[in-house]
Coordinates of C-alpha atoms and ligand atoms in Angstrom, one line a residue:
X1 CA -36.5 31.8 -14.0
X2 CA -39.4 30.2 -12.1
X3 CA -42.8 31.8 -11.9
X4 CA -42.3 33.0 -8.5
X5 CA -38.6 33.6 -8.5
X6 CA -37.5 35.5 -5.5
X7 CA -35.1 37.6 -7.5
X8 CA -36.5 39.1 -10.7
X9 CA -35.3 42.4 -12.3
X10 CA -38.4 44.1 -11.1
X11 CA -38.1 43.0 -7.4
X12 CA -34.7 44.7 -7.2
X13 CA -36.5 48.1 -7.7
X14 CA -37.2 49.4 -4.2
X15 CA -40.7 50.7 -4.9
X16 CA -41.9 47.4 -6.1
X17 CA -43.8 45.1 -3.7
X18 CA -43.0 41.6 -5.2
X19 CA -45.4 38.8 -4.9
X20 CA -43.0 36.8 -2.9
X21 CA -39.7 37.4 -1.1
X22 CA -37.7 35.0 1.2
X23 CA -36.9 36.2 4.7
X24 CA -33.2 35.6 5.3
X25 CA -30.9 37.1 7.8
X26 CA -27.9 36.6 10.1
X27 CA -28.9 33.1 11.2
X28 CA -29.1 31.9 7.7
X29 CA -25.8 33.5 6.7
X30 CA -24.0 31.9 9.7
X31 CA -25.5 28.5 8.8
X32 CA -24.3 28.6 5.3
X33 CA -20.8 29.9 6.2
X34 CA -20.5 27.1 8.7
X35 CA -21.1 24.5 6.1
X36 CA -18.8 26.3 3.7
X37 CA -16.0 26.4 6.3
X38 CA -16.5 22.7 7.2
X39 CA -15.4 21.6 3.8
X40 CA -18.4 19.2 3.5
X41 CA -21.2 20.9 1.6
X42 CA -22.6 17.5 0.3
X43 CA -25.2 15.4 2.1
X44 CA -24.1 14.9 5.8
X45 CA -25.1 15.6 9.5
X46 CA -27.2 18.7 8.7
X47 CA -29.4 16.6 6.4
X48 CA -30.0 14.1 9.2
X49 CA -30.5 16.9 11.7
X50 CA -33.3 18.4 9.4
X51 CA -34.9 15.0 8.9
X52 CA -34.9 14.4 12.6
X53 CA -36.5 17.8 13.3
X54 CA -39.2 17.3 10.8
X55 CA -40.0 13.7 11.8
X56 CA -40.3 14.8 15.5
X57 CA -42.6 17.7 14.6
X58 CA -44.9 15.4 12.6
X59 CA -44.6 12.6 15.2
X60 CA -43.1 10.2 12.6
X61 CA -40.3 7.7 13.1
X62 CA -38.3 9.2 10.2
X63 CA -38.1 11.5 7.3
X64 CA -36.1 11.7 4.0
X65 CA -34.7 15.0 2.7
X66 CA -34.5 15.5 -1.0
X67 CA -33.4 18.0 -3.6
X68 CA -36.9 19.5 -4.0
X69 CA -40.5 19.1 -3.1
X70 CA -41.0 17.6 -6.5
X71 CA -38.5 14.9 -5.8
X72 CA -40.1 14.2 -2.4
X73 CA -43.5 13.8 -4.2
X74 CA -42.0 11.5 -6.8
X75 CA -40.2 9.4 -4.2
X76 CA -43.4 9.2 -2.1
X77 CA -45.4 7.9 -5.0
X78 CA -42.6 5.4 -6.0
X79 CA -42.3 4.2 -2.4
X80 CA -46.1 3.7 -2.1
X81 CA -45.9 1.8 -5.4
X82 CA -48.2 4.3 -7.1
X83 CA -46.7 3.6 -10.5
X84 CA -48.0 2.3 -13.8
X85 CA -51.6 0.9 -13.6
X86 CA -52.5 3.0 -10.5
X87 CA -54.8 6.1 -10.5
X88 CA -53.8 9.0 -8.4
X89 CA -56.3 11.8 -7.8
X90 CA -55.0 15.4 -7.6
X91 CA -56.7 18.8 -7.5
X92 CA -56.7 20.6 -11.0
X93 CA -56.4 24.0 -9.1
X94 CA -52.7 23.6 -7.9
X95 CA -49.1 23.8 -8.8
X96 CA -48.2 21.6 -11.9
X97 CA -45.4 20.0 -9.9
X98 CA -48.1 17.7 -8.5
X99 CA -49.1 16.5 -12.0
X100 CA -45.5 16.1 -13.1
X101 CA -44.7 13.9 -10.1
X102 CA -47.6 11.6 -10.9
X103 CA -46.7 11.4 -14.6
X104 CA -43.0 10.6 -13.8
X105 CA -44.1 7.9 -11.4
X106 CA -46.0 6.4 -14.4
X107 CA -49.4 6.5 -12.6
X108 CA -52.5 7.9 -14.1
X109 CA -53.4 11.3 -12.8
X110 CA -57.3 11.8 -12.0
X111 CA -57.9 15.5 -12.1
X112 CA -60.4 16.6 -9.5
X113 CA -62.4 19.8 -9.9
X114 CA -62.6 22.2 -6.8
X115 CA -65.9 22.4 -5.1
X116 CA -68.2 25.2 -6.2
X117 CA -67.0 28.5 -4.8
X118 CA -64.0 26.8 -3.1
X119 CA -60.3 26.4 -3.9
X120 CA -60.0 22.6 -3.0
X121 CA -62.0 19.6 -4.1
X122 CA -64.7 18.0 -1.9
X123 CA -64.2 14.5 -0.9
X124 CA -68.0 14.0 -1.0
X125 CA -67.9 14.5 -4.8
X126 CA -65.6 11.5 -5.3
X127 CA -68.3 8.9 -5.5
X128 CA -69.8 10.5 -8.4
X129 CA -66.4 11.1 -10.0
X130 CA -66.4 7.5 -11.3
X131 CA -64.1 4.7 -10.3
X132 CA -62.4 5.6 -7.0
X133 CA -58.7 6.2 -7.5
X134 CA -56.0 4.1 -5.7
X135 CA -54.7 7.2 -3.9
X136 CA -55.0 10.9 -3.7
X137 CA -52.6 13.8 -3.2
X138 CA -54.2 16.2 -0.9
X139 CA -52.8 19.6 -1.3
X140 CA -53.4 21.9 1.7
X141 CA -53.8 25.0 -0.5
X142 CA -51.9 28.1 -0.1
X143 CA -51.6 27.6 3.7
X144 CA -55.2 26.5 4.4
X145 CA -55.3 23.2 6.3
X146 CA -57.9 20.9 4.8
X147 CA -60.0 18.3 6.8
X148 CA -58.5 14.9 5.8
X149 CA -60.8 12.7 7.6
X150 CA -63.4 12.5 4.8
X151 CA -60.6 11.9 2.3
X152 CA -59.5 8.8 4.3
X153 CA -62.9 7.2 3.7
X154 CA -62.8 7.6 -0.1
X155 CA -59.1 6.9 -0.9
X156 CA -57.0 4.0 0.5
X157 CA -53.8 5.9 0.3
X158 CA -53.3 9.6 1.0
X159 CA -50.2 11.8 0.4
X160 CA -50.5 15.1 2.1
X161 CA -48.9 17.8 0.2
X162 CA -47.8 20.4 2.6
X163 CA -45.5 22.3 0.2
X164 CA -47.5 25.5 0.8
X165 CA -48.6 24.8 4.4
X166 CA -45.8 24.0 6.8
X167 CA -47.0 25.1 10.2
X168 CA -50.7 25.1 9.5
X169 CA -52.9 23.2 12.0
X170 CA -56.3 21.7 12.0
X171 CA -57.6 21.6 15.6
X172 CA -54.1 21.9 16.8
X173 CA -52.9 19.0 14.7
X174 CA -50.1 20.0 12.2
X175 CA -50.8 19.3 8.5
X176 CA -48.8 16.3 7.4
X177 CA -49.7 14.0 10.3
X178 CA -52.8 12.3 9.1
X179 CA -51.8 10.9 5.6
X180 CA -49.6 8.0 4.7
X181 CA -46.8 10.4 3.6
X182 CA -46.3 14.1 4.1
X183 CA -44.4 16.1 1.5
X184 CA -42.8 19.5 2.2
X185 CA -41.0 22.0 0.0
X186 CA -38.1 24.4 0.9
X187 CA -38.1 26.2 -2.4
X188 CA -36.9 29.9 -2.2
X189 CA -40.4 31.5 -1.8
X190 CA -42.1 28.8 0.3
X191 CA -42.9 29.1 4.0
X192 CA -39.2 28.1 4.7
X193 CA -36.4 28.6 2.2
X194 CA -33.5 26.5 1.4
X195 CA -33.1 27.8 -2.1
X196 CA -34.4 24.4 -3.3
X197 CA -35.2 21.4 -1.2
X198 CA -37.9 19.0 0.0
X199 CA -38.7 16.4 2.7
X200 CA -41.0 13.5 2.8
X201 CA -42.1 12.0 6.1
X202 CA -44.1 9.0 7.0
X203 CA -45.5 7.0 9.9
X204 CA -44.5 3.7 8.3
X205 CA -40.8 2.9 8.6
X206 CA -40.8 0.8 5.5
X207 CA -41.8 3.8 3.3
X208 CA -39.0 5.8 4.9
X209 CA -36.6 3.0 4.1
X210 CA -37.8 2.7 0.4
X211 CA -37.7 6.4 -0.2
X212 CA -34.2 6.6 1.5
X213 CA -33.0 3.8 -0.8
X214 CA -34.4 5.4 -4.0
X215 CA -32.7 8.7 -3.2
X216 CA -29.2 7.5 -3.5
X217 CA -27.9 5.3 -6.4
X218 CA -24.4 4.6 -4.9
X219 CA -23.0 1.7 -2.9
X220 CA -25.9 -0.8 -3.4
X221 CA -25.4 -4.4 -3.4
X222 CA -28.6 -5.3 -5.4
X223 CA -29.7 -3.8 -8.6
X224 CA -32.8 -1.6 -8.7
X225 CA -33.4 1.7 -10.6
X226 CA -32.5 4.5 -8.2
X227 CA -31.5 8.1 -8.6
X228 CA -30.0 11.1 -7.0
X229 CA -32.8 12.8 -5.0
X230 CA -30.4 14.0 -2.3
X231 CA -30.4 17.3 -0.4
X232 CA -27.0 18.9 0.4
X233 CA -25.8 20.1 3.8
X234 CA -25.7 23.5 2.4
X235 CA -29.4 23.4 1.8
X236 CA -30.1 21.5 5.0
X237 CA -28.3 24.1 7.2
X238 CA -30.4 26.8 5.5
X239 CA -33.6 24.9 6.2
X240 CA -32.8 24.2 9.8
X241 CA -32.1 27.8 10.3
X242 CA -35.4 28.7 8.8
X243 CA -37.1 25.9 10.6
X244 CA -36.0 27.6 13.9
X245 CA -37.9 30.6 12.8
X246 CA -41.2 28.9 11.9
X247 CA -43.1 30.2 15.0
X248 CA -41.8 33.8 14.3
X249 CA -42.7 33.6 10.5
X250 CA -46.3 32.2 11.4
X251 CA -46.9 34.9 13.8
X252 CA -45.8 37.6 11.4
X253 CA -47.8 36.3 8.6
X254 CA -50.9 36.0 10.7
X255 CA -50.4 39.6 11.9
X256 CA -50.2 40.7 8.2
X257 CA -53.2 38.8 7.3
X258 CA -55.2 40.4 10.2
X259 CA -54.2 43.8 8.8
X260 CA -55.5 42.9 5.5
X261 CA -59.0 41.5 6.2
X262 CA -61.0 44.6 6.8
X263 CA -59.6 47.0 4.2
X264 CA -60.2 44.3 1.6
X265 CA -63.6 43.4 2.7
X266 CA -64.5 47.1 2.6
X267 CA -63.6 47.3 -1.1
X268 CA -65.5 44.3 -2.1
X269 CA -62.9 41.6 -2.0
X270 CA -63.7 38.3 -0.2
X271 CA -60.7 37.0 1.8
X272 CA -60.4 33.2 1.9
X273 CA -59.9 32.2 5.5
X274 CA -58.9 29.0 7.2
X275 CA -61.9 27.0 8.6
X276 CA -63.0 27.8 12.1
X277 CA -60.9 25.9 14.6
X278 CA -58.0 25.7 12.3
X279 CA -54.8 27.8 11.9
X280 CA -53.6 28.8 8.4
X281 CA -50.0 29.3 7.6
X282 CA -50.9 32.3 5.5
X283 CA -48.6 31.2 2.7
X284 CA -50.7 33.3 0.4
X285 CA -53.3 35.9 1.0
X286 CA -56.1 34.9 -1.4
X287 CA -59.3 36.7 -2.1
X288 CA -62.4 36.1 -4.3
X289 CA -63.3 38.8 -6.7
X290 CA -66.7 39.2 -8.5
X291 CA -65.2 39.2 -12.0
X292 CA -62.1 38.0 -13.9
X293 CA -58.9 39.5 -12.4
X294 CA -57.0 40.1 -15.6
X295 CA -57.5 44.0 -15.6
X296 CA -57.1 44.2 -11.8
X297 CA -53.8 42.3 -11.9
X298 CA -52.5 44.5 -14.8
X299 CA -53.3 47.6 -12.8
X300 CA -51.7 46.3 -9.6
X301 CA -48.5 45.4 -11.5
X302 CA -48.5 48.8 -13.3
X303 CA -48.5 50.4 -9.8
X304 CA -45.7 48.1 -8.5
X305 CA -47.8 45.8 -6.4
X306 CA -47.3 42.2 -7.8
X307 CA -50.5 40.5 -7.2
X308 CA -51.1 37.2 -9.2
X309 CA -53.3 34.4 -10.1
X310 CA -52.6 31.6 -7.6
X311 CA -51.9 29.2 -10.5
X312 CA -50.6 30.4 -13.8
X313 CA -52.4 27.5 -15.7
X314 CA -55.0 25.1 -14.2
X315 CA -54.0 21.4 -14.7
X316 CA -57.2 20.7 -16.9
X317 CA -56.1 23.4 -19.2
X318 CA -52.5 22.3 -19.1
X319 CA -53.4 18.7 -20.0
X320 CA -56.0 19.8 -22.6
X321 CA -58.6 17.8 -20.9
X322 CA -62.3 18.7 -20.5
X323 CA -62.7 22.0 -18.7
X324 CA -63.4 21.6 -15.0
X325 CA -65.9 24.4 -14.4
X326 CA -65.3 25.3 -10.8
X327 CA -61.5 25.2 -11.3
X328 CA -61.9 27.6 -14.2
X329 CA -64.0 29.9 -12.2
X330 CA -61.5 29.9 -9.4
X331 CA -58.7 30.6 -11.8
X332 CA -60.7 33.7 -13.2
X333 CA -61.8 35.0 -9.9
X334 CA -59.1 34.3 -7.2
X335 CA -56.3 36.9 -6.6
X336 CA -53.1 36.3 -4.6
X337 CA -51.9 39.4 -2.8
X338 CA -48.3 39.8 -1.4
X339 CA -47.8 38.4 2.1
X340 CA -44.5 37.2 3.5
X341 CA -42.6 37.9 6.9
X342 CA -40.3 40.5 5.3
X343 CA -43.3 42.5 4.0
X344 CA -43.0 45.8 5.7
X345 CA -46.1 47.7 7.0
X346 CA -45.3 50.5 4.5
X347 CA -45.3 47.9 1.8
X348 CA -48.6 46.6 3.1
X349 CA -50.1 50.0 3.2
X350 CA -49.1 50.4 -0.4
X351 CA -50.9 47.2 -1.3
X352 CA -54.0 48.3 0.4
X353 CA -53.8 51.7 -1.3
X354 CA -53.4 50.3 -4.8
X355 CA -56.2 47.8 -4.4
X356 CA -58.4 50.8 -3.1
X357 CA -57.5 52.7 -6.1
X358 CA -58.4 49.7 -8.3
X359 CA -61.8 49.7 -6.6
X360 CA -62.3 53.4 -7.4
X361 CA -61.4 52.7 -11.1
X362 CA -64.1 50.0 -11.2
X363 CA -61.6 47.0 -11.3
X364 CA -63.2 45.5 -8.2
X365 CA -67.1 45.5 -7.9
Ligands
PLP401 C1 -48.6 22.2 -3.9 C2 -47.1 22.0 -4.4 N1 -46.6 20.8 -4.4 C3 -45.3 20.6 -4.8 C4 -44.5 21.5 -5.2 C5 -43.1 21.4 -5.7 O1 -42.1 21.8 -4.8 P1 -40.7 22.2 -5.4 O2 -40.8 23.5 -6.1 O3 -39.8 22.3 -4.2 O4 -40.2 21.1 -6.3 C6 -45.0 22.9 -5.2 C7 -44.1 24.0 -5.6 O5 -44.5 25.1 -6.0 C8 -46.3 23.1 -4.7 O6 -46.8 24.3 -4.7

């Protein structure tokens, strides 16, 4: 089962507040039933409809739906010819899916430390990081929309990883519109849930065409290695139903975030907020603590409130490379607190209560 599986044994116990939980209801049920009854659960019209929706939202001429966000990342790298001999910069403080995609593409990953006291790398540090890479995957981290303008000056190719940040905006511009390719994930506990699923979207039609060709091995006249990266209509119907609820989800997440800020500040946590002028998607509610979170996390879980570290293992640790100090510091000191549209106010009150108790026990200073 994955790290953030929506259904774990403990999340079935009613007094547990899980770290993540998809928000599914009648619209989603009807969507899945419609596909089952159609007799065509494979890739079909719903996949095309989802691609059209996302391309229109990102003002792109087209998009390609895939079986997962990881597949979308891999297809994006391959379509941009970021393969053997190319260096691709990625943050070390992120989901390992990003590293796996670069490795599968055959490119060399260049791990970037986060800026001091931050959860994302600083493009201004790139000059001192040695030879500039051929490309960068910019991950909008945990719902926070990054400023991509400075990145454009230091890397010739930019993939925007919006897996955690669908709906976030920077000065009213949605994340995913400023890079060469945008990648989205529809994994069960992401902003929008299709069980599994991904999409890549791009301004350049040639990239869309290449990714579309790679995704399907069948019916080709000319040989080239391709694969099955397809999304099914069953997933797409679910994704479309969730897509229609994005405004509702964003509003609910923002409301929940607003309810968290003051109680957490008052007990010594420092919430990580979107930059002024931008709108976070509140995929996760992250706070800095003064010390390592191990004991705090253990206490919260023992009380049924499933807080987590935002990443289980940093990528420098995973690869066994030289420790990146700011990344390690963030790993120790950042806590991720439950937030999702189906979180009830009672559950949220319980989260606040348990963190307050943790403060009284000296686990937050
Ligand atoms: C930043 C980031 N990129 C890519 C992915 C991969 O998405 P998927 O799980 O749909 O393969 C994830 C998933 O956790 C992610 O967090």
